[in-house]
PDB file of C-alpha atoms in Angstrom:
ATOM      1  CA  UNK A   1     165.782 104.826  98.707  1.00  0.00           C
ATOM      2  CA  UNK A   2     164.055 103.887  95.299  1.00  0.00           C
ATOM      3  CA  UNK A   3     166.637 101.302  93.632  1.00  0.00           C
ATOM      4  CA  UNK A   4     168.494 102.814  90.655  1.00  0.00           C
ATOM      5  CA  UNK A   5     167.428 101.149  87.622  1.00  0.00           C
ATOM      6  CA  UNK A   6     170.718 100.460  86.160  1.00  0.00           C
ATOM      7  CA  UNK A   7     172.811  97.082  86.772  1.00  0.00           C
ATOM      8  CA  UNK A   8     175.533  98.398  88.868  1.00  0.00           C
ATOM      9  CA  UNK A   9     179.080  96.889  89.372  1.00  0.00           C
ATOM     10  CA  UNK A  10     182.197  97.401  90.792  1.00  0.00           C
ATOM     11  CA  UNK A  11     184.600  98.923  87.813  1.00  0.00           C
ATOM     12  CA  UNK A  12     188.009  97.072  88.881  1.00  0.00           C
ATOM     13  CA  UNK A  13     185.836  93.710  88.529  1.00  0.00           C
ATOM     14  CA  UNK A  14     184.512  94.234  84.575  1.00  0.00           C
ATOM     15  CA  UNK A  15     184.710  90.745  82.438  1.00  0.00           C
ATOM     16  CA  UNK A  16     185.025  93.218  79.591  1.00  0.00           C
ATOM     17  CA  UNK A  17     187.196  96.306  78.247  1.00  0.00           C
ATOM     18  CA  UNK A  18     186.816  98.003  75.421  1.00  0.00           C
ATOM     19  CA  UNK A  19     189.290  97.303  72.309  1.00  0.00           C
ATOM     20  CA  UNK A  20     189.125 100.933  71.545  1.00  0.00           C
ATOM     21  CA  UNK A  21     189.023 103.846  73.556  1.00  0.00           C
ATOM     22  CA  UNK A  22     186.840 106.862  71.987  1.00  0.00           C
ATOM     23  CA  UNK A  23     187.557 110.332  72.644  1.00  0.00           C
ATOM     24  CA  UNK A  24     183.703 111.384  73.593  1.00  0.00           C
ATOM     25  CA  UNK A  25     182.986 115.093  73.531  1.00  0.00           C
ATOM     26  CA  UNK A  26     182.314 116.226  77.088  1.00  0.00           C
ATOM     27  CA  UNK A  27     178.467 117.689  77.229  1.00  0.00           C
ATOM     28  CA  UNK A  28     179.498 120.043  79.930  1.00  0.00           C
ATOM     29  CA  UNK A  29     182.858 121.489  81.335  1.00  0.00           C
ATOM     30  CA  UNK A  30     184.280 122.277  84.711  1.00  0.00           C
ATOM     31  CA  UNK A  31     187.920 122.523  83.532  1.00  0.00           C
ATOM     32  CA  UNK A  32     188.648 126.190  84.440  1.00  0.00           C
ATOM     33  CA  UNK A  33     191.725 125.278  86.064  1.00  0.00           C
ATOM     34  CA  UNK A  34     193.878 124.401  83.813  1.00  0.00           C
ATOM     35  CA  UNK A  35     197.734 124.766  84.459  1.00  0.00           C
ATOM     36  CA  UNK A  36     201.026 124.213  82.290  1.00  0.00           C
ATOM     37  CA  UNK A  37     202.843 121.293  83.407  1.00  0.00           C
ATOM     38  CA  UNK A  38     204.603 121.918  86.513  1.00  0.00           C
ATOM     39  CA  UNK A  39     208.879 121.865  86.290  1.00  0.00           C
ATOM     40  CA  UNK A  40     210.884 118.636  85.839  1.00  0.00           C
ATOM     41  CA  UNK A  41     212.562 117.315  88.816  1.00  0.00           C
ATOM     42  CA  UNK A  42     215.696 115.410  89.503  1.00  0.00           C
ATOM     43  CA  UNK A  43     215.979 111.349  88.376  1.00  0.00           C
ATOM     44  CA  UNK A  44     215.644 110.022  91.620  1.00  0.00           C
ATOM     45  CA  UNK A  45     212.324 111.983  92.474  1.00  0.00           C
ATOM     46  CA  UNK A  46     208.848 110.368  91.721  1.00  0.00           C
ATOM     47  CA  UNK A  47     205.769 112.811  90.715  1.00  0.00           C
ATOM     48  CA  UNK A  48     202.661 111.714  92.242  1.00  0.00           C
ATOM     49  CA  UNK A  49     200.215 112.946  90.678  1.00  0.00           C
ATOM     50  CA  UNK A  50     196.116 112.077  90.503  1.00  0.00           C
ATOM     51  CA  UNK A  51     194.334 110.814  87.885  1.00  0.00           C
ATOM     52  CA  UNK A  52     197.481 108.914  86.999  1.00  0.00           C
ATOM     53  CA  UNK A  53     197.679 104.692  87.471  1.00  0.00           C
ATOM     54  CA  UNK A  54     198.627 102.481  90.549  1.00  0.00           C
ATOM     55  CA  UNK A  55     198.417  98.682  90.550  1.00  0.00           C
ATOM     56  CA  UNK A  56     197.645  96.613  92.982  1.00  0.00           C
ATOM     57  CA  UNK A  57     197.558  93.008  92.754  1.00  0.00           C
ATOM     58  CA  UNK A  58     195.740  91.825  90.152  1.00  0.00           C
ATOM     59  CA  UNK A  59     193.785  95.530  89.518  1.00  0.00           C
ATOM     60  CA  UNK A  60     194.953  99.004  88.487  1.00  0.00           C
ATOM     61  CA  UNK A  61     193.438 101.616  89.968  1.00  0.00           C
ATOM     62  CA  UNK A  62     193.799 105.630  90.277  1.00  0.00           C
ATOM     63  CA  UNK A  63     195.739 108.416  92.238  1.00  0.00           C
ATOM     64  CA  UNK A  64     192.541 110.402  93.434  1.00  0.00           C
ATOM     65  CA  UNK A  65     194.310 113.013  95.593  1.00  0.00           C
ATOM     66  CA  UNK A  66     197.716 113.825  97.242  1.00  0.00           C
ATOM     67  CA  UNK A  67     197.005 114.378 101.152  1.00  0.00           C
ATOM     68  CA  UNK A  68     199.132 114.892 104.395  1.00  0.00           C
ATOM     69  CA  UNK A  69     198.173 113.476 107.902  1.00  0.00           C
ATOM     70  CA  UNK A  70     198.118 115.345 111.038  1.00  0.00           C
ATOM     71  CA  UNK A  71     201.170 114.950 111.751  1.00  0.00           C
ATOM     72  CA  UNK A  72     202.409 115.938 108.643  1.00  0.00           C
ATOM     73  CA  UNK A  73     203.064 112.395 107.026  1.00  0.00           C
ATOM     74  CA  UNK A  74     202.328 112.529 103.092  1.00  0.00           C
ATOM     75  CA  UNK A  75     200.246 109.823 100.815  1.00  0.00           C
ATOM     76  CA  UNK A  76     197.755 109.834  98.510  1.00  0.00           C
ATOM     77  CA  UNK A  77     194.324 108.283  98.444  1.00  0.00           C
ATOM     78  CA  UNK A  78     193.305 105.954  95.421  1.00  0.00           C
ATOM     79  CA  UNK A  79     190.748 103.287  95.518  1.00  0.00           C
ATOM     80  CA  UNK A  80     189.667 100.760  98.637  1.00  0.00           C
ATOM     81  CA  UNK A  81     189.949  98.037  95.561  1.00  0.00           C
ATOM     82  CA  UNK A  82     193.453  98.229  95.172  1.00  0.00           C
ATOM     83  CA  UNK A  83     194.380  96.170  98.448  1.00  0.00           C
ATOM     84  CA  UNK A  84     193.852  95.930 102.198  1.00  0.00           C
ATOM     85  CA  UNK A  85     196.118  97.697 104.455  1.00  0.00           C
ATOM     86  CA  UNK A  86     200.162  95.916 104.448  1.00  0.00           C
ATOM     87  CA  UNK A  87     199.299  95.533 100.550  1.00  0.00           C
ATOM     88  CA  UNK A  88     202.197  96.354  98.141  1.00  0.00           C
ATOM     89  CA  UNK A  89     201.016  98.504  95.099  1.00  0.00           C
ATOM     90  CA  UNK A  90     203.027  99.639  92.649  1.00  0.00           C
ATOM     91  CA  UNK A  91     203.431 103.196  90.542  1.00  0.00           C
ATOM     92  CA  UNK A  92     203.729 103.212  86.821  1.00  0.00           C
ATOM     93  CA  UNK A  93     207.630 103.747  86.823  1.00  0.00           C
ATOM     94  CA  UNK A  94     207.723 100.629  88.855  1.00  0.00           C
ATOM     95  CA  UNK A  95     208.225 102.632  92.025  1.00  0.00           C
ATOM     96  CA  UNK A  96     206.330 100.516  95.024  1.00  0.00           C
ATOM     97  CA  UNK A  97     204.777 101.591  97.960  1.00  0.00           C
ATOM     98  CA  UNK A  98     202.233 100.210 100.912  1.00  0.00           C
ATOM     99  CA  UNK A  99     198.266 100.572 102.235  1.00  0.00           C
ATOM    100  CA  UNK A 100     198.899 101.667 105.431  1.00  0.00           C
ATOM    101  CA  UNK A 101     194.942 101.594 105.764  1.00  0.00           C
ATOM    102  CA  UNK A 102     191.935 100.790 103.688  1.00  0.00           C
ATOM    103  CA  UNK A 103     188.040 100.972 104.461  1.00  0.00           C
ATOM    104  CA  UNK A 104     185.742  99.328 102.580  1.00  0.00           C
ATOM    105  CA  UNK A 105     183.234 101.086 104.243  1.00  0.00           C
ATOM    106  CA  UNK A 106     184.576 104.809 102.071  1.00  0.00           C
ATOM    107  CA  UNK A 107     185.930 103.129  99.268  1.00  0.00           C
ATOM    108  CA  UNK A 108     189.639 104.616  99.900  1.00  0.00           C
ATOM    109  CA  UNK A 109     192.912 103.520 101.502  1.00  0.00           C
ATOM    110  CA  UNK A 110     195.689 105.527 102.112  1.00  0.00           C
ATOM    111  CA  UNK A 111     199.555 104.811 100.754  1.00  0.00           C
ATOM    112  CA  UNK A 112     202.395 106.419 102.466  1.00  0.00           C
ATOM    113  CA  UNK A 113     204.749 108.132 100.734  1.00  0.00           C
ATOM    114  CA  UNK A 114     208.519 108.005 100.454  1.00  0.00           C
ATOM    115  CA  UNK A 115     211.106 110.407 100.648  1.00  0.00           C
ATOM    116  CA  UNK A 116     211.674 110.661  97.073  1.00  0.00           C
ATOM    117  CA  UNK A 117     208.361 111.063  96.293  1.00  0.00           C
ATOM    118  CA  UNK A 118     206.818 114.499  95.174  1.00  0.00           C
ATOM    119  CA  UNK A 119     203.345 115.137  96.377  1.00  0.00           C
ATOM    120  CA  UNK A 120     201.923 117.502  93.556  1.00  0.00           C
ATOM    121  CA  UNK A 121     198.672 119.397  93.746  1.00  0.00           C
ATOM    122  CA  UNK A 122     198.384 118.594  89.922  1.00  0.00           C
ATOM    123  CA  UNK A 123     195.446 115.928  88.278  1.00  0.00           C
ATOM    124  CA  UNK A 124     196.050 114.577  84.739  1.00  0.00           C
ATOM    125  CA  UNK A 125     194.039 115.697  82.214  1.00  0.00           C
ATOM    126  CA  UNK A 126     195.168 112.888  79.536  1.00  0.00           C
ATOM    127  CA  UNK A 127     193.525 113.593  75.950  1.00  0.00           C
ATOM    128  CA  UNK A 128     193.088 117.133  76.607  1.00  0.00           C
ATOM    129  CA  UNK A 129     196.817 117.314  77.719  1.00  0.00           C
ATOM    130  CA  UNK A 130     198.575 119.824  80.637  1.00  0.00           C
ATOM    131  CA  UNK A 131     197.164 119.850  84.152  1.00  0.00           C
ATOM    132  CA  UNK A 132     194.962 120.906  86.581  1.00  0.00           C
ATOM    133  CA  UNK A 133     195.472 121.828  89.813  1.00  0.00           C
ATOM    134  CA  UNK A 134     193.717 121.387  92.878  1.00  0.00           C
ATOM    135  CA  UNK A 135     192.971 124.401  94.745  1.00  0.00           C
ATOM    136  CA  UNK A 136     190.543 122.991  97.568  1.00  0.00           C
ATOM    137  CA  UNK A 137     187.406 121.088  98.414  1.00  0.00           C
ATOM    138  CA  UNK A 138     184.645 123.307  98.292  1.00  0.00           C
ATOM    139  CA  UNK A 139     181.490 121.054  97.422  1.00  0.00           C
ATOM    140  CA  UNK A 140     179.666 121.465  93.919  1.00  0.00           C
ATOM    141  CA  UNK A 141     175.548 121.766  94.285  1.00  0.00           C
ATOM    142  CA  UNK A 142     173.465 119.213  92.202  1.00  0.00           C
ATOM    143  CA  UNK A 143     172.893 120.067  88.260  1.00  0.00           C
ATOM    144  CA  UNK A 144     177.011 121.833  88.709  1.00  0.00           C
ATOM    145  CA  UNK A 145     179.227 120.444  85.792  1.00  0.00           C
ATOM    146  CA  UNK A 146     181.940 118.252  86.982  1.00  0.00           C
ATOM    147  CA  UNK A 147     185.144 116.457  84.862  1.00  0.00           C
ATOM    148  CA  UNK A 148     187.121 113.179  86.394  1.00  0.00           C
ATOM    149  CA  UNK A 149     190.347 111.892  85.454  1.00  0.00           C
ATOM    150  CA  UNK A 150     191.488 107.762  85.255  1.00  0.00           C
ATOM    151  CA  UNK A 151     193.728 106.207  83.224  1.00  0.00           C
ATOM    152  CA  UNK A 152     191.551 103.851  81.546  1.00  0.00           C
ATOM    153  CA  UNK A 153     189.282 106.275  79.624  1.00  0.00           C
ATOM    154  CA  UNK A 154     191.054 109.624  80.521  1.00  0.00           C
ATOM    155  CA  UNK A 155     189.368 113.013  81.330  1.00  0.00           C
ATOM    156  CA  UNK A 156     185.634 112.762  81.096  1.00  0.00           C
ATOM    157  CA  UNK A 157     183.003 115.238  82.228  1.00  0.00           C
ATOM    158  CA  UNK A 158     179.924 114.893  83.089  1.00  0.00           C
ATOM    159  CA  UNK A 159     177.552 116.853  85.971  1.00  0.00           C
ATOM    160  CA  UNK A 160     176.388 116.120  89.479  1.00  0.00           C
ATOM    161  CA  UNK A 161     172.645 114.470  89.155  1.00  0.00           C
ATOM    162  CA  UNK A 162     172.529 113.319  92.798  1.00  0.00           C
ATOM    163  CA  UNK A 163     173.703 113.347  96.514  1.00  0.00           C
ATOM    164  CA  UNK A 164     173.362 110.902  99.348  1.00  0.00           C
ATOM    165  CA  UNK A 165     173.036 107.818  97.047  1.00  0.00           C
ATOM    166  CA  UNK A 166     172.862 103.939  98.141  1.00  0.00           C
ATOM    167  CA  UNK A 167     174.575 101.993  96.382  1.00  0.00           C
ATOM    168  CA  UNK A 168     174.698  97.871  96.634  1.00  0.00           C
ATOM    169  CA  UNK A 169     178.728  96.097  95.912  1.00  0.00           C
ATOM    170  CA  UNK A 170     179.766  92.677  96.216  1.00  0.00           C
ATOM    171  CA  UNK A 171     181.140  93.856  99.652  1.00  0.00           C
ATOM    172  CA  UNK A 172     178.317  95.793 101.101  1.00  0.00           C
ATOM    173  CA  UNK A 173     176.202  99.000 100.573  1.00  0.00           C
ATOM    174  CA  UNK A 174     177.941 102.300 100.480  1.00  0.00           C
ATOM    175  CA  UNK A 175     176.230 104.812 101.748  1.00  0.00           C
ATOM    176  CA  UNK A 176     176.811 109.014 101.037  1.00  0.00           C
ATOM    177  CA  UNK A 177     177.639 108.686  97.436  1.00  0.00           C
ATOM    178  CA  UNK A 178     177.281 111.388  94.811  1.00  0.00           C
ATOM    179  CA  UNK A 179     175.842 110.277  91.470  1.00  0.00           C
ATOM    180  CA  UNK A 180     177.137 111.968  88.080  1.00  0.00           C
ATOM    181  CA  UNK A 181     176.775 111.321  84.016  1.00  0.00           C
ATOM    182  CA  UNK A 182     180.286 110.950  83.205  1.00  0.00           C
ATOM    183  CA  UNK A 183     181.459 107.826  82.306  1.00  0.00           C
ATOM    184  CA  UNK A 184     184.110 105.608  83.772  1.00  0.00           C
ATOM    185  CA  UNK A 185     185.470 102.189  83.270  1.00  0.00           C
ATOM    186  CA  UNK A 186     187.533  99.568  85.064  1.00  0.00           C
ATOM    187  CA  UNK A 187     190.878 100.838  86.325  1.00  0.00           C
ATOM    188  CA  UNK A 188     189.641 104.175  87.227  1.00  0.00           C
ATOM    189  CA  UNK A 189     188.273 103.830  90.527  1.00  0.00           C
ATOM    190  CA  UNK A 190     190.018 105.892  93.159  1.00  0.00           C
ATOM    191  CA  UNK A 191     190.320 108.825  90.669  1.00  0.00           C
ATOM    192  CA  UNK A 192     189.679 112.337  91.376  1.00  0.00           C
ATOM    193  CA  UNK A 193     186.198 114.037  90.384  1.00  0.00           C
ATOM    194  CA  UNK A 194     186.664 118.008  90.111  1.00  0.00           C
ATOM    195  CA  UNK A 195     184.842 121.416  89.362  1.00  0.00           C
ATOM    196  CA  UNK A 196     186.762 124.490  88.566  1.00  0.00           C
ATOM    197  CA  UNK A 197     190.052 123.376  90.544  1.00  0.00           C
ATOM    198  CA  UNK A 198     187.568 122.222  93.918  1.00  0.00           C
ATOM    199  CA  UNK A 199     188.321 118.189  94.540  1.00  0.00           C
ATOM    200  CA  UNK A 200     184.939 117.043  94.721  1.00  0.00           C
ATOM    201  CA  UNK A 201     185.467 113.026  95.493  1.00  0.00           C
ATOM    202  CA  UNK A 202     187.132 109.682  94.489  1.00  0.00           C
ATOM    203  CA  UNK A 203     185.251 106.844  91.965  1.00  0.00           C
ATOM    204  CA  UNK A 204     184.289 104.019  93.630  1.00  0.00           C
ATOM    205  CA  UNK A 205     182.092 102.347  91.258  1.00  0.00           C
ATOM    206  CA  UNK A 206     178.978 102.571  88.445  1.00  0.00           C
ATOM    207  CA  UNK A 207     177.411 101.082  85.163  1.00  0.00           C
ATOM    208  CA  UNK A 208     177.375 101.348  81.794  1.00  0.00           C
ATOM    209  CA  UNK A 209     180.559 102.248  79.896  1.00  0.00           C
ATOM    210  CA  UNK A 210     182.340 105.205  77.835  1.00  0.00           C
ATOM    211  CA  UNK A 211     181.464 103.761  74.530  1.00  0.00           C
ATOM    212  CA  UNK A 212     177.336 103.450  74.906  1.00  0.00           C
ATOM    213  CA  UNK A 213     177.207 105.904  78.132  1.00  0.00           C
ATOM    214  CA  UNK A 214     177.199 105.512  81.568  1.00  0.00           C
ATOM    215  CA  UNK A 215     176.423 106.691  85.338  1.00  0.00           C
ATOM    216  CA  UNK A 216     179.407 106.968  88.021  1.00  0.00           C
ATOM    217  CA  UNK A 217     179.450 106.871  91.823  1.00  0.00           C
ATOM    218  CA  UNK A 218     181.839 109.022  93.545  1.00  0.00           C
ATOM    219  CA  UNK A 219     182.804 109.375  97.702  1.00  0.00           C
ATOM    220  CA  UNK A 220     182.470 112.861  98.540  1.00  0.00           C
ATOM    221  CA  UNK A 221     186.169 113.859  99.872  1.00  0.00           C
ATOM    222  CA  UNK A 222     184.887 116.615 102.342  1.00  0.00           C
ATOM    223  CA  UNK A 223     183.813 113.856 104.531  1.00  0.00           C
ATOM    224  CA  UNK A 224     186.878 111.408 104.281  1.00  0.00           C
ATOM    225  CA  UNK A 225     189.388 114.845 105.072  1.00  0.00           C
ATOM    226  CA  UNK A 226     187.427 114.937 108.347  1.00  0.00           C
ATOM    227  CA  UNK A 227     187.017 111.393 109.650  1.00  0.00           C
ATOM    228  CA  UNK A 228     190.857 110.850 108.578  1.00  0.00           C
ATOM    229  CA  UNK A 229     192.148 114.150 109.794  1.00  0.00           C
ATOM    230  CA  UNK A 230     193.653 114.870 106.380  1.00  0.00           C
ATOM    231  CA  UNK A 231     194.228 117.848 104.722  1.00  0.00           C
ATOM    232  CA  UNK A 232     194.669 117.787 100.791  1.00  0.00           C
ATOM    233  CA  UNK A 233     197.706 118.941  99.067  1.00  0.00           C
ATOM    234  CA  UNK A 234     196.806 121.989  96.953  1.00  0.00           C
ATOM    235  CA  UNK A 235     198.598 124.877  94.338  1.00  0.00           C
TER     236      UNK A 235
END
């Protein structure tokens, strides 16, 4: 493929971060499924929801979607970056959990959940405030409007410019990715990309910034469902 012209680098391995974080008026909007917060649950119960942080060691990444396996076990995906598989990573309220696998080769891994944990269809919409929820996978064409969610920079929106993309990181080319103009900045990979309630992918990388613009790189999560036997956890 002809080389995109930007200098592209992984997000969870910027030298910089921005002082300030601006609140940059979305150009186009797929945020037609917005929902009130869903009900409060008991102390002892953890919310997972996407778009909202986990650390792993050294990096923060992002909840990018809630997900069962086959046999009915329940996770979430978030970002290859945040550790191998056996790696401890750790939610926001200090609640830990473990990789049990993590490919490179997609840009996700997989954490297990525990029994206290509540799998929510919901992604966070940060500045914009409530919820949306995720009410399948059905694939956006090029030139569609898209918005993605991260803790770093929030809810951004942008739309899809291109499919099949080859993109070169420290590890290795990735292969399959889907190219879009909203912004993103470290500690967002692994977060959920979406169009009118219809997961679209997970971050795994891009260039530029939120501040002066930028291009993101996204996994298409149609693909991972399959190859992982997954299904995603929807409202």
């Amino acid at each position: 493929m002809t080389p995109i012209p930007h200098t592209l680098r992984l997000l969870g391995a910027a030298l910089l971060a921005l002082a300030t974080l601006l609140a940059l008026a979305p150009t186009a909007s797929a945020d037609t499924g917005r929902t009130a917060a869903p009900p409060p649950t008991a102390d002892d119960t953890v919310e997972i929801m996407a778009g909202n942080p986990v650390y792993g060691t050294g990096t923060r990444c992002t909840i990018g979607a809630t997900v069962r396996t086959a046999d009915g076990t329940g996770g979430f995906l978030t970002a290859a970056t945040c550790g191998p598989a056996g790696a401890t990573v750790r939610l926001s309220n200090g609640e830990t959990g473990v990789i049990v696998w993590s490919s490179r080769e997609d840009g996700v891994a997989f954490v297990r959940a525990k029994e206290n944990w509540i799998l929510t269809p919901y992604a966070n919409r940060y500045q914009g405030g409530g919820h949306l929820t995720i009410r399948g996978s059905q694939e956006a064409p090029v030139g569609a409007a898209v918005c993605r969610s991260g803790p770093t920079t929030g809810w951004r929106c942008g739309t899809i410019q291109a499919k099949n993309q080859t993109v070169a990181f420290p590890w290795g080319a990735m292969r399959g990715l889907t190219r879009i103009s909203a912004c993103a900045e470290p500690g967002d990979e692994g977060g959920p990309v979406y169009r009118d309630g219809q997961l679209q992918g997970l971050i795994v990388g891009g260039s530029g910034n939120c501040r002066t613009g930028g291009t993101t790189f996204f996994k298409p999560i149609n693909p991972i469902l399959h190859k992982y036997n997954l299904r995603l956890v929807t409202g």
